[in-house]
Coordinates of N, CA, C and O in Angstrom, one line a residue:
Q1 N 0.8 -1.2 0.0 CA 0.0 0.0 0.0 C 0.9 1.2 0.0 O 2.0 1.2 0.5
V2 N 0.4 2.3 -0.6 CA 1.0 3.6 -0.7 C 0.1 4.6 -0.2 O -1.1 4.6 -0.5
Q3 N 0.6 5.5 0.7 CA -0.2 6.6 1.2 C 0.3 7.9 0.6 O 1.5 8.1 0.6
L4 N -0.6 8.8 0.2 CA -0.2 10.0 -0.4 C -0.9 11.2 0.4 O -2.1 11.1 0.6
V5 N -0.1 12.2 0.8 CA -0.7 13.3 1.5 C -0.3 14.6 0.8 O 0.9 14.9 0.7
E6 N -1.3 15.3 0.4 CA -1.0 16.6 -0.3 C -1.0 17.7 0.7 O -1.7 17.7 1.8
S7 N -0.3 18.8 0.4 CA -0.3 20.0 1.2 C 0.0 21.2 0.3 O 0.5 21.0 -0.9
G8 N -0.3 22.4 0.7 CA 0.1 23.6 0.0 C -1.0 24.3 -0.7 O -0.8 25.4 -1.3
G9 N -2.2 23.8 -0.7 CA -3.3 24.5 -1.4 C -3.7 25.7 -0.6 O -3.2 26.0 0.5
G10 N -4.6 26.5 -1.2 CA -5.1 27.7 -0.5 C -5.7 28.7 -1.5 O -6.0 28.3 -2.6
L11 N -5.9 29.9 -1.0 CA -6.5 30.9 -1.8 C -5.3 31.8 -2.3 O -4.5 32.2 -1.5
V12 N -5.4 32.1 -3.6 CA -4.3 33.0 -4.2 C -5.0 33.9 -5.2 O -6.0 33.5 -5.8
Q13 N -4.4 35.1 -5.3 CA -5.0 36.0 -6.3 C -4.6 35.7 -7.7 O -3.5 35.0 -7.9
P14 N -5.3 36.1 -8.7 CA -4.9 35.8 -10.1 C -3.5 36.4 -10.4 O -3.2 37.5 -9.9
G15 N -2.7 35.6 -11.1 CA -1.3 36.0 -11.3 C -0.4 35.5 -10.3 O 0.8 35.6 -10.5
G16 N -0.9 35.0 -9.2 CA 0.0 34.5 -8.1 C 0.5 33.1 -8.3 O 0.3 32.5 -9.4
S17 N 1.2 32.7 -7.3 CA 1.9 31.3 -7.4 C 1.6 30.5 -6.1 O 1.3 31.1 -5.0
L18 N 1.6 29.2 -6.3 CA 1.5 28.3 -5.2 C 2.4 27.1 -5.5 O 2.6 26.8 -6.7
R19 N 2.8 26.4 -4.4 CA 3.6 25.2 -4.6 C 2.8 24.1 -3.8 O 2.7 24.2 -2.6
L20 N 2.4 23.1 -4.5 CA 1.8 21.9 -3.9 C 2.9 20.9 -3.6 O 3.8 20.7 -4.4
S21 N 2.7 20.2 -2.5 CA 3.6 19.1 -2.1 C 2.8 17.8 -1.9 O 1.7 17.9 -1.5
C22 N 3.4 16.7 -2.2 CA 2.8 15.4 -2.0 C 3.8 14.5 -1.4 O 4.9 14.2 -1.9
A23 N 3.5 14.0 -0.2 CA 4.4 13.1 0.5 C 3.9 11.7 0.4 O 2.8 11.4 0.7
A24 N 4.8 10.8 -0.1 CA 4.5 9.4 -0.3 C 5.1 8.5 0.8 O 6.2 8.8 1.2
S25 N 4.3 7.6 1.3 CA 4.8 6.7 2.3 C 4.3 5.3 2.1 O 3.3 5.1 1.3
G26 N 4.8 4.3 2.7 CA 4.4 2.9 2.6 C 5.3 2.2 1.6 O 6.5 2.4 1.6
S27 N 4.7 1.4 0.8 CA 5.4 0.5 -0.2 C 5.8 1.3 -1.4 O 5.3 1.1 -2.5
I28 N 6.7 2.3 -1.2 CA 7.0 3.2 -2.3 C 8.1 2.8 -3.3 O 8.3 3.4 -4.3
F29 N 8.8 1.7 -3.0 CA 9.9 1.3 -3.8 C 9.5 0.9 -5.2 O 10.4 0.9 -6.1
N30 N 8.3 0.6 -5.4 CA 7.8 0.2 -6.7 C 7.1 1.3 -7.5 O 6.6 1.1 -8.6
I31 N 7.1 2.5 -6.9 CA 6.4 3.6 -7.5 C 7.2 4.0 -8.8 O 8.4 4.2 -8.7
N32 N 6.5 4.1 -9.9 CA 7.2 4.6 -11.1 C 6.6 6.0 -11.4 O 7.2 7.0 -11.0
A33 N 5.5 6.1 -12.0 CA 5.0 7.4 -12.3 C 4.2 8.1 -11.1 O 3.5 7.4 -10.4
M34 N 4.4 9.4 -11.0 CA 3.6 10.2 -10.1 C 3.1 11.3 -10.9 O 3.7 11.8 -11.8
A35 N 2.0 11.8 -10.4 CA 1.3 12.9 -11.2 C 0.4 13.7 -10.3 O 0.2 13.4 -9.1
W36 N 0.0 14.8 -10.9 CA -1.0 15.7 -10.3 C -2.2 15.7 -11.2 O -2.1 15.9 -12.4
Y37 N -3.4 15.5 -10.6 CA -4.7 15.7 -11.3 C -5.4 16.8 -10.6 O -5.1 17.2 -9.5
R38 N -6.4 17.3 -11.3 CA -7.3 18.3 -10.7 C -8.7 18.1 -11.1 O -9.0 17.5 -12.2
Q39 N -9.6 18.5 -10.3 CA -11.1 18.4 -10.6 C -11.8 19.7 -10.2 O -11.8 20.0 -9.0
A40 N -12.2 20.4 -11.1 CA -13.0 21.6 -10.8 C -14.5 21.2 -10.6 O -14.9 20.2 -11.0
S41 N -15.2 22.1 -9.9 CA -16.6 21.8 -9.6 C -17.4 21.6 -10.9 O -17.3 22.4 -11.8
G42 N -18.1 20.5 -10.9 CA -18.9 20.1 -12.1 C -18.2 19.6 -13.3 O -18.8 19.4 -14.3
K43 N -16.9 19.4 -13.1 CA -16.1 18.9 -14.3 C -15.4 17.5 -13.9 O -15.3 17.2 -12.7
E44 N -14.9 16.9 -14.9 CA -14.3 15.6 -14.7 C -12.8 15.9 -14.2 O -12.2 16.9 -14.5
R45 N -12.3 14.9 -13.5 CA -10.9 15.0 -13.1 C -10.0 14.9 -14.4 O -10.2 14.1 -15.3
E46 N -9.0 15.8 -14.4 CA -8.1 15.8 -15.5 C -6.6 15.8 -15.1 O -6.3 16.3 -14.0
L47 N -5.8 15.2 -15.9 CA -4.4 15.2 -15.7 C -3.8 16.6 -15.9 O -4.0 17.2 -16.9
V48 N -3.0 17.0 -14.9 CA -2.3 18.2 -15.0 C -0.8 18.0 -15.4 O -0.3 18.7 -16.3
A49 N -0.1 17.1 -14.7 CA 1.3 16.9 -15.0 C 1.7 15.5 -14.5 O 1.1 15.1 -13.5
V50 N 2.6 14.9 -15.1 CA 3.1 13.6 -14.7 C 4.6 13.6 -14.8 O 5.2 14.3 -15.6
I51 N 5.2 12.8 -13.9 CA 6.7 12.7 -13.9 C 7.0 11.2 -13.6 O 6.4 10.6 -12.7
T52 N 8.0 10.7 -14.4 CA 8.4 9.3 -14.2 C 9.5 9.2 -13.2 O 10.1 10.3 -12.8
R53 N 9.9 8.0 -12.8 CA 11.0 7.9 -11.8 C 12.3 8.5 -12.4 O 13.1 9.0 -11.6
S54 N 12.5 8.4 -13.7 CA 13.7 9.0 -14.3 C 13.6 10.5 -14.5 O 14.6 11.1 -14.8
G55 N 12.5 11.1 -14.2 CA 12.4 12.5 -14.3 C 11.7 13.0 -15.6 O 11.6 14.2 -15.8
S56 N 11.3 12.2 -16.5 CA 10.6 12.6 -17.7 C 9.2 13.2 -17.3 O 8.6 12.7 -16.4
T57 N 8.9 14.3 -17.9 CA 7.6 15.0 -17.5 C 6.7 15.2 -18.7 O 7.2 15.2 -19.9
N58 N 5.5 15.4 -18.4 CA 4.5 15.7 -19.5 C 3.4 16.6 -18.8 O 3.1 16.4 -17.6
Y59 N 2.9 17.5 -19.6 CA 1.9 18.5 -19.0 C 0.7 18.6 -19.9 O 0.7 18.5 -21.1
A60 N -0.4 19.0 -19.2 CA -1.6 19.3 -20.0 C -1.3 20.6 -20.7 O -0.6 21.5 -20.2
D61 N -1.9 20.8 -21.9 CA -1.6 22.0 -22.7 C -2.0 23.3 -21.9 O -1.4 24.3 -22.0
S62 N -3.0 23.2 -21.1 CA -3.5 24.4 -20.4 C -2.5 24.9 -19.3 O -2.7 26.0 -18.9
V63 N -1.6 24.1 -18.9 CA -0.6 24.5 -17.9 C 0.8 24.6 -18.3 O 1.7 25.0 -17.6
K64 N 1.1 24.2 -19.6 CA 2.4 24.3 -20.1 C 3.0 25.7 -20.0 O 2.3 26.7 -20.4
G65 N 4.2 25.8 -19.5 CA 4.8 27.1 -19.4 C 4.5 27.8 -18.1 O 5.1 28.8 -17.7
R66 N 3.5 27.3 -17.3 CA 3.1 27.9 -16.1 C 3.4 27.0 -14.9 O 3.7 27.5 -13.8
F67 N 3.2 25.7 -15.1 CA 3.3 24.8 -14.0 C 4.6 23.9 -14.2 O 5.0 23.6 -15.3
T68 N 5.2 23.5 -13.1 CA 6.4 22.6 -13.2 C 6.2 21.5 -12.1 O 6.0 21.8 -10.9
I69 N 6.3 20.3 -12.6 CA 6.3 19.2 -11.7 C 7.7 18.7 -11.4 O 8.6 18.7 -12.3
S70 N 8.0 18.4 -10.2 CA 9.3 17.9 -9.8 C 9.2 16.8 -8.8 O 8.1 16.6 -8.2
R71 N 10.3 16.1 -8.6 CA 10.2 14.9 -7.8 C 11.5 14.7 -7.0 O 12.6 14.9 -7.6
D72 N 11.5 14.4 -5.7 CA 12.6 14.2 -4.9 C 12.5 12.7 -4.5 O 11.8 12.4 -3.5
N73 N 13.2 11.8 -5.2 CA 13.0 10.4 -4.8 C 13.6 10.1 -3.5 O 13.1 9.2 -2.8
A74 N 14.6 10.8 -3.0 CA 15.2 10.5 -1.7 C 14.3 10.9 -0.6 O 14.3 10.2 0.5
K75 N 13.5 11.9 -0.8 CA 12.5 12.3 0.2 C 11.1 11.8 0.0 O 10.2 12.0 0.7
N76 N 10.9 11.0 -1.1 CA 9.6 10.5 -1.5 C 8.6 11.6 -1.6 O 7.5 11.5 -1.1
M77 N 9.0 12.7 -2.3 CA 8.1 13.8 -2.5 C 7.9 14.1 -3.9 O 8.8 13.9 -4.8
V78 N 6.8 14.7 -4.3 CA 6.6 15.2 -5.6 C 5.9 16.6 -5.4 O 5.2 16.8 -4.4
Y79 N 6.3 17.5 -6.2 CA 5.9 18.9 -6.1 C 5.2 19.4 -7.4 O 5.5 18.9 -8.5
L80 N 4.4 20.4 -7.2 CA 3.8 21.1 -8.4 C 3.9 22.6 -8.1 O 3.2 23.1 -7.3
Q81 N 4.8 23.2 -8.8 CA 5.0 24.7 -8.8 C 4.0 25.3 -9.8 O 4.1 25.0 -11.0
M82 N 3.1 26.1 -9.3 CA 2.1 26.7 -10.1 C 2.3 28.2 -10.2 O 2.2 28.9 -9.1
N83 N 2.6 28.8 -11.3 CA 2.8 30.2 -11.5 C 1.7 30.8 -12.4 O 1.0 30.0 -13.2
S84 N 1.5 32.1 -12.4 CA 0.6 32.8 -13.3 C -0.8 32.1 -13.2 O -1.5 31.9 -14.2
L85 N -1.2 31.9 -12.0 CA -2.5 31.3 -11.8 C -3.7 32.2 -12.2 O -3.6 33.4 -12.1
D86 N -4.7 31.5 -12.7 CA -5.9 32.2 -13.0 C -7.1 31.5 -12.5 O -7.0 30.3 -12.0
S87 N -8.3 32.0 -12.7 CA -9.5 31.4 -12.1 C -9.8 30.0 -12.7 O -10.4 29.2 -12.0
E88 N -9.3 29.8 -13.9 CA -9.6 28.5 -14.5 C -8.8 27.3 -13.8 O -9.0 26.2 -14.0
D89 N -7.8 27.7 -13.0 CA -7.0 26.8 -12.3 C -7.6 26.4 -10.9 O -7.1 25.5 -10.2
T90 N -8.7 27.0 -10.6 CA -9.4 26.7 -9.3 C -10.0 25.3 -9.4 O -10.7 24.9 -10.3
A91 N -9.6 24.4 -8.4 CA -9.9 23.0 -8.4 C -9.4 22.4 -7.2 O -8.6 22.9 -6.5
V92 N -9.8 21.1 -7.0 CA -9.2 20.3 -6.0 C -8.1 19.5 -6.7 O -8.3 18.9 -7.8
Y93 N -6.9 19.6 -6.2 CA -5.7 19.0 -6.8 C -5.4 17.7 -6.1 O -5.3 17.7 -4.8
Y94 N -5.2 16.6 -6.8 CA -4.9 15.3 -6.3 C -3.6 14.8 -6.7 O -3.2 14.9 -7.9
C95 N -2.9 14.2 -5.7 CA -1.6 13.5 -6.0 C -2.0 12.1 -6.4 O -2.9 11.5 -5.9
Y96 N -1.2 11.6 -7.4 CA -1.4 10.2 -7.9 C -0.1 9.5 -8.0 O 0.9 10.1 -8.3
A97 N -0.2 8.2 -7.8 CA 1.0 7.4 -7.9 C 0.6 6.0 -8.5 O -0.5 5.5 -8.3
R98 N 1.5 5.5 -9.3 CA 1.3 4.2 -9.9 C 2.4 3.3 -9.6 O 3.6 3.6 -9.7
S99 N 2.0 2.1 -9.1 CA 3.0 1.1 -8.7 C 2.6 -0.2 -9.4 O 1.6 -0.8 -9.0
G100 N 3.3 -0.5 -10.5 CA 2.8 -1.6 -11.3 C 1.5 -1.3 -11.9 O 1.4 -0.3 -12.6
Y101 N 0.5 -2.1 -11.7 CA -0.8 -1.9 -12.2 C -1.8 -1.3 -11.2 O -3.0 -1.1 -11.4
T102 N -1.2 -0.9 -10.0 CA -2.0 -0.4 -9.0 C -1.8 1.1 -8.9 O -0.7 1.6 -9.0
T103 N -3.0 1.9 -8.7 CA -2.9 3.3 -8.6 C -3.3 3.8 -7.3 O -4.2 3.1 -6.6
Y104 N -2.8 4.9 -6.8 CA -3.1 5.4 -5.5 C -3.4 6.9 -5.7 O -2.9 7.6 -6.5
W105 N -4.3 7.4 -4.8 CA -4.7 8.8 -4.8 C -4.6 9.4 -3.4 O -4.8 8.7 -2.4
G106 N -4.2 10.7 -3.4 CA -4.3 11.4 -2.1 C -5.7 11.9 -1.9 O -6.6 11.7 -2.7
Q107 N -5.9 12.6 -0.8 CA -7.2 13.1 -0.4 C -7.6 14.4 -1.1 O -8.7 14.8 -1.1
G108 N -6.6 15.0 -1.7 CA -6.9 16.3 -2.4 C -6.6 17.5 -1.6 O -6.7 17.5 -0.4
T109 N -6.2 18.6 -2.3 CA -6.1 19.9 -1.6 C -6.7 21.0 -2.5 O -6.5 21.0 -3.7
Q110 N -7.4 21.8 -1.9 CA -8.2 22.8 -2.6 C -7.3 24.0 -3.0 O -6.6 24.6 -2.2
V111 N -7.3 24.4 -4.3 CA -6.7 25.6 -4.8 C -7.8 26.5 -5.3 O -8.5 26.1 -6.2
T112 N -7.8 27.7 -4.8 CA -8.8 28.7 -5.2 C -8.1 29.9 -5.7 O -7.3 30.5 -5.0
V113 N -8.4 30.3 -6.9 CA -7.8 31.5 -7.5 C -8.8 32.6 -7.6 O -9.8 32.4 -8.4
S114 N -8.7 33.6 -6.8 CA -9.8 34.6 -6.8 C -9.2 35.9 -6.2 O -8.4 35.9 -5.4
S115 N -9.8 37.0 -6.7 CA -9.4 38.3 -6.1 C -10.4 38.7 -5.0 O -10.2 39.8 -4.4

């Protein structure tokens, strides 16, 4: 089993920045890909960014150039640096991990972009 705990969400003004953190614990040695998803009210959950164990990354078109995903394998952490935030980024952000064919989710952290 893998446990994921997100932190760093909150209220930010348009144009501002936030950094989300996700701490992984448990049977983490088999984790390969980790990612951030988000779900806005009334919408489906969508992939924001993914990073593999080797550090390869991929981003949703809507966040390219604004968000950066990173990973610290030694600390079992994954981060999402979010810059130039706007109201469309308002959502609950979830940490995701894949170990073999098993997927794990965190409980989510709310990000609200509003003036």
